[in-house]
Tab-separated table of C-alpha atoms and ligand atoms in Angstrom:
chain	number	residue	atom	x	y	z
V	1	MET	CA	166.525	59.407	141.164
V	2	LYS	CA	165.203	62.656	141.951
V	3	ILE	CA	163.592	63.442	145.373
V	4	VAL	CA	160.034	64.974	144.754
V	5	GLU	CA	159.474	67.080	147.795
V	6	ASP	CA	156.765	69.896	147.581
V	7	ASN	CA	157.031	71.939	150.976
V	8	TYR	CA	155.024	74.762	152.426
V	9	ARG	CA	157.575	77.391	150.934
V	10	HIS	CA	157.277	75.847	147.442
V	11	LYS	CA	153.273	75.900	147.957
V	12	GLY	CA	153.428	79.544	149.059
V	13	LEU	CA	155.654	80.627	146.292
V	14	ARG	CA	153.403	78.833	143.683
V	15	GLN	CA	150.347	80.519	145.133
V	16	GLN	CA	152.181	83.964	144.626
V	17	MET	CA	152.889	83.115	141.124
V	18	VAL	CA	149.127	81.999	140.518
V	19	ASN	CA	148.121	85.334	141.839
V	20	GLN	CA	150.500	87.221	139.508
V	21	LEU	CA	149.132	85.303	136.597
V	22	ARG	CA	145.712	86.227	137.595
V	23	ALA	CA	146.648	89.922	137.982
V	24	ASP	CA	148.154	89.725	134.585
V	25	GLY	CA	144.877	88.731	132.955
V	26	ILE	CA	144.713	84.879	133.234
V	27	THR	CA	141.086	84.448	133.963
V	28	ASP	CA	140.364	80.621	133.578
V	29	GLU	CA	140.265	79.629	137.131
V	30	ARG	CA	140.584	75.850	136.164
V	31	VAL	CA	143.902	76.679	134.577
V	32	LEU	CA	145.076	78.534	137.500
V	33	ALA	CA	144.043	75.706	140.006
V	34	ALA	CA	146.108	73.468	137.864
V	35	ILE	CA	149.218	75.544	137.909
V	36	ASN	CA	148.743	76.021	141.691
V	37	GLU	CA	148.792	72.148	141.922
V	38	VAL	CA	151.742	71.109	139.721
V	39	PRO	CA	154.960	71.516	141.612
V	40	ARG	CA	156.981	73.558	138.801
V	41	HIS	CA	160.246	73.273	140.942
V	42	VAL	CA	160.410	69.443	140.512
V	43	PHE	CA	160.777	70.027	136.562
V	44	LEU	CA	163.784	72.273	136.944
V	45	ASP	CA	167.627	71.426	137.620
V	46	SER	CA	168.177	71.790	141.235
V	47	SER	CA	170.136	74.864	140.939
V	48	PHE	CA	167.083	76.658	139.509
V	49	VAL	CA	164.645	75.865	142.314
V	50	GLU	CA	164.880	79.439	143.890
V	51	TYR	CA	163.486	80.632	140.545
V	52	ALA	CA	160.928	78.050	139.616
V	53	TYR	CA	158.032	80.267	140.580
V	54	SER	CA	159.054	83.413	138.747
V	55	ASP	CA	157.800	84.130	135.325
V	56	GLN	CA	160.736	82.915	133.375
V	57	PRO	CA	161.747	80.325	130.925
V	58	PHE	CA	164.681	78.047	131.933
V	59	SER	CA	167.337	75.903	130.528
V	60	ILE	CA	166.443	72.067	130.931
V	61	GLY	CA	169.514	70.804	128.885
V	62	SER	CA	169.994	69.957	125.295
V	63	GLY	CA	169.487	73.486	124.225
V	64	GLN	CA	165.848	73.267	125.288
V	65	THR	CA	163.731	75.256	127.763
V	66	ILE	CA	160.781	74.805	130.097
V	67	SER	CA	158.256	77.437	128.976
V	68	GLN	CA	157.532	80.208	131.161
V	69	PRO	CA	154.531	80.010	133.519
V	70	SER	CA	152.530	83.103	131.709
V	71	THR	CA	153.067	81.108	128.487
V	72	VAL	CA	151.933	77.619	129.763
V	73	ALA	CA	148.756	79.674	131.262
V	74	ALA	CA	148.124	81.167	128.021
V	75	GLN	CA	148.224	78.111	125.740
V	76	THR	CA	146.441	75.997	128.232
V	77	SER	CA	143.691	78.670	128.348
V	78	LEU	CA	143.221	78.683	124.601
V	79	LEU	CA	142.846	74.833	124.633
V	80	SER	CA	139.636	74.994	126.733
V	81	ILE	CA	140.362	71.392	128.169
V	82	GLY	CA	137.543	69.318	129.358
V	83	SER	CA	137.932	66.534	131.746
V	84	GLY	CA	138.700	63.268	129.843
V	85	MET	CA	139.726	64.922	126.534
V	86	LYS	CA	142.575	63.220	124.663
V	87	VAL	CA	145.310	65.664	124.059
V	88	LEU	CA	148.348	65.372	121.962
V	89	GLU	CA	151.445	67.584	123.083
V	90	ILE	CA	154.453	68.098	120.742
V	91	GLY	CA	157.586	68.797	122.650
V	92	THR	CA	157.279	67.010	125.979
V	93	GLY	CA	160.635	68.882	127.132
V	94	SER	CA	160.515	68.920	131.039
V	95	GLY	CA	157.020	67.352	131.121
V	96	TYR	CA	155.702	70.409	132.960
V	97	GLN	CA	153.082	71.497	130.570
V	98	ALA	CA	151.743	67.843	130.192
V	99	CYS	CA	151.380	67.767	133.783
V	100	VAL	CA	149.320	70.933	133.934
V	101	LEU	CA	147.013	69.377	131.261
V	102	SER	CA	146.668	66.355	133.214
V	103	ALA	CA	145.761	68.111	136.453
V	104	MET	CA	142.894	69.437	134.375
V	105	GLY	CA	141.744	65.827	133.828
V	106	ALA	CA	143.022	65.377	130.182
V	107	LYS	CA	144.597	62.115	128.944
V	108	VAL	CA	147.771	63.402	127.776
V	109	PHE	CA	150.065	61.882	124.949
V	110	SER	CA	153.265	63.788	124.522
V	111	ILE	CA	156.167	63.435	121.950
V	112	GLU	CA	159.673	64.553	122.346
V	113	ARG	CA	162.344	64.235	119.705
V	114	GLN	CA	165.394	64.471	121.856
V	115	ARG	CA	166.194	61.116	123.384
V	116	ASN	CA	167.981	62.284	126.470
V	117	LEU	CA	165.182	64.598	127.511
V	118	TYR	CA	162.648	61.954	126.493
V	119	LEU	CA	164.384	59.148	128.948
V	120	ARG	CA	164.950	61.807	131.691
V	121	THR	CA	161.255	63.061	131.734
V	122	LYS	CA	159.870	59.599	131.413
V	123	GLU	CA	161.700	58.755	134.697
V	124	LEU	CA	160.463	61.788	136.419
V	125	LEU	CA	156.775	61.255	135.346
V	126	GLY	CA	156.989	57.806	136.584
V	127	GLN	CA	157.390	59.270	140.187
V	128	LEU	CA	154.441	61.692	139.781
V	129	HIS	CA	150.909	60.819	139.558
V	130	TYR	CA	149.807	62.693	136.307
V	131	ARG	CA	148.194	60.718	133.400
V	132	VAL	CA	150.832	61.363	130.780
V	133	LYS	CA	152.032	58.771	128.195
V	134	THR	CA	155.404	60.004	126.617
V	135	PHE	CA	156.702	58.824	123.256
V	136	LEU	CA	160.283	59.358	121.653
V	137	GLY	CA	159.453	60.457	118.090
V	138	ASP	CA	159.027	63.185	115.447
V	139	GLY	CA	156.145	65.466	116.516
V	140	TYR	CA	155.404	66.173	112.664
V	141	GLU	CA	154.242	62.793	112.396
V	142	GLY	CA	151.900	62.819	115.437
V	143	LEU	CA	150.593	59.506	116.771
V	144	PRO	CA	148.548	57.955	114.143
V	145	SER	CA	147.702	54.789	116.287
V	146	TYR	CA	146.324	56.840	119.078
V	147	LYS	CA	144.266	59.352	116.882
V	148	PRO	CA	141.818	61.152	116.892
V	149	PHE	CA	142.691	63.871	119.426
V	150	ASP	CA	140.317	66.419	120.850
V	151	ARG	CA	143.119	68.917	121.296
V	152	ILE	CA	146.683	69.432	119.997
V	153	ILE	CA	149.326	71.730	121.721
V	154	ILE	CA	152.688	72.449	120.109
V	155	THR	CA	155.198	73.965	122.348
V	156	ALA	CA	157.923	74.726	119.899
V	157	GLY	CA	158.003	77.467	117.167
V	158	ALA	CA	156.385	75.720	113.965
V	159	PRO	CA	157.411	76.958	110.525
V	160	TYR	CA	154.162	75.692	109.011
V	161	ILE	CA	150.922	73.820	110.245
V	162	PRO	CA	151.930	69.967	110.306
V	163	PRO	CA	149.264	68.536	107.877
V	164	LYS	CA	149.379	65.007	109.546
V	165	LEU	CA	148.352	66.634	112.874
V	166	ILE	CA	145.339	68.272	111.296
V	167	ASP	CA	144.496	64.812	110.108
V	168	GLN	CA	144.641	63.430	113.776
V	169	LEU	CA	142.468	66.271	115.091
V	170	LYS	CA	138.700	65.531	115.649
V	171	PRO	CA	136.005	67.524	114.075
V	172	ASN	CA	135.387	70.696	116.292
V	173	GLY	CA	138.992	69.923	117.627
V	174	ILE	CA	141.287	72.506	118.612
V	175	MET	CA	145.092	73.071	118.023
V	176	VAL	CA	147.191	75.610	119.567
V	177	ILE	CA	150.360	76.298	117.612
V	178	PRO	CA	152.992	79.175	117.964
V	179	MET	CA	153.686	79.849	114.195
V	180	ASP	CA	157.194	81.591	113.217
V	181	ARG	CA	156.838	85.120	112.127
V	182	PRO	CA	157.979	85.653	108.453
V	183	SER	CA	160.448	88.097	109.879
V	184	GLY	CA	161.979	85.375	111.687
V	185	GLU	CA	161.208	87.291	115.009
V	186	GLY	CA	159.531	84.772	117.367
V	187	GLN	CA	156.163	83.465	117.006
V	188	VAL	CA	152.355	84.381	116.809
V	189	MET	CA	150.230	82.134	118.900
V	190	VAL	CA	147.464	80.763	116.785
V	191	ARG	CA	144.385	78.796	117.550
V	192	LEU	CA	143.015	76.548	114.834
V	193	THR	CA	139.603	75.002	115.081
V	194	LYS	CA	138.797	72.185	112.786
V	195	LEU	CA	135.344	72.703	111.471
V	196	PRO	CA	132.802	69.682	110.876
V	197	ASP	CA	133.529	70.324	107.233
V	198	GLY	CA	137.281	69.822	107.662
V	199	THR	CA	138.144	73.376	106.984
V	200	LEU	CA	140.203	75.349	109.649
V	201	SER	CA	139.198	78.484	111.350
V	202	ARG	CA	142.104	80.582	112.590
V	203	GLU	CA	142.619	83.142	115.405
V	204	GLU	CA	145.717	84.935	116.629
V	205	PHE	CA	146.770	85.680	120.314
V	206	GLY	CA	150.010	87.744	120.361
V	207	ASP	CA	153.627	87.348	120.278
V	208	PHE	CA	155.648	84.616	121.919
V	209	LYS	CA	159.270	83.084	121.769
V	210	PHE	CA	159.771	79.353	121.466
V	211	VAL	CA	162.642	76.975	120.597
V	212	PRO	CA	162.416	75.832	116.880
V	213	MET	CA	160.109	72.606	116.066
V	214	LEU	CA	162.700	70.412	114.219
V	215	THR	CA	162.346	67.386	112.050
V	216	GLY	CA	163.438	64.038	113.103
V	217	THR	CA	164.877	62.633	116.254
V	218	ALA	CA	167.992	63.471	117.945
V	219	SER	CA	170.239	61.557	120.479
V	220	ASP	CA	172.107	64.332	122.102
T	301	SAH	N1	156.503	71.624	126.770
T	301	SAH	C1	157.766	71.695	127.254
T	301	SAH	C2	158.274	72.908	126.758
T	301	SAH	C3	159.346	72.363	125.900
T	301	SAH	S1	160.539	73.199	124.971
T	301	SAH	C4	157.818	71.865	128.904
T	301	SAH	O1	156.646	71.992	129.330
T	301	SAH	O2	158.862	71.875	129.396
T	301	SAH	C5	160.185	72.483	123.305
T	301	SAH	C6	160.590	71.011	123.072
T	301	SAH	O3	160.082	70.568	121.719
T	301	SAH	C7	162.035	70.595	123.224
T	301	SAH	O4	162.253	69.700	124.226
T	301	SAH	C8	162.252	70.182	121.884
T	301	SAH	O5	163.251	69.151	121.700
T	301	SAH	C9	160.956	69.627	121.301
T	301	SAH	N2	160.982	69.556	119.867
T	301	SAH	C10	161.181	70.363	118.906
T	301	SAH	N3	160.814	69.867	117.802
T	301	SAH	C11	160.233	68.557	117.988
T	301	SAH	C12	159.398	67.760	117.085
T	301	SAH	N4	159.458	67.683	115.838
T	301	SAH	N5	158.778	66.628	117.595
T	301	SAH	C13	158.931	66.417	119.099
T	301	SAH	N6	159.344	67.284	120.066
T	301	SAH	C14	160.072	68.415	119.403
C-alpha cells in the first residue's frame, strides 16, 4: 500500500509546473486548475518523486509511460470537458490522466490492456477520491455496455481510428486520438467530432510521442 502524502513542497512544485504550462500556451484555466489539484507525484514510482513536476514522461513499468504534463494539458484542453460528461479513456496506465479528467467533473471509464498496470492503478485509485472506473480489456473494443460517451481520449499511438469507438461516441461527441505518422515517426494529435449525421470532422494539432496502442490484453 502506497502512502498518499501531498505536502507544501509538492503543492509548490505543482503550482510552478502549472505556471510553466500557462506560459507555454495552455489557456484553459479549468484544465490548469485540475492539473494544479491532482498530486502527480503519487502516480510515479517513489524514486521519481523529485521529477514528478518537471515536464517529462516517466516509466511506470511494463514498458509504459505516464504522459508528460504538457501532453496531458493539450489532450485535456482539446476534449472541452463539461461537468458530468461520460468520458472513455483508452490506456489507463498510471491513472493520472483519468484523475485530471475526473477533477474537471467528468465520469471517467478507463481501459488498460496490461494486467499488472491495471491492478496496480486500481489499488492506487482506491486510495484517492476521484470518480474513475477502471477496466482490464482491449481499448479497440471500447465498453459497449456503458455507451454512449460524450468524449473519448486515446493515450497511446493509434495506427487507425477504431471503428467500435466511433460507434460508442454520442452525436456531437469528441474523440482525441494521437494517430501514427505514416513515416513511423511519432503521432499527430487529431480531434474528431462526430456530426449529427454520423460523419466525422477532423482537425490536427501538432506532433507528439506515445507508446503504441496494441491489441488484446497482456499479463506481464
Ligand atoms: N493515460 C496514461 C498514459 C498511459 S501510456 C497515464 O496517464 O499514465 C499508454 C497506456 O496505454 C499503456 O499503459 C498501455 O499499456 C495502454 N494501452 C496500449 N494499447 C491499449 C489498448 N488497446 N487498450 C487499452 N490500453 C492500451
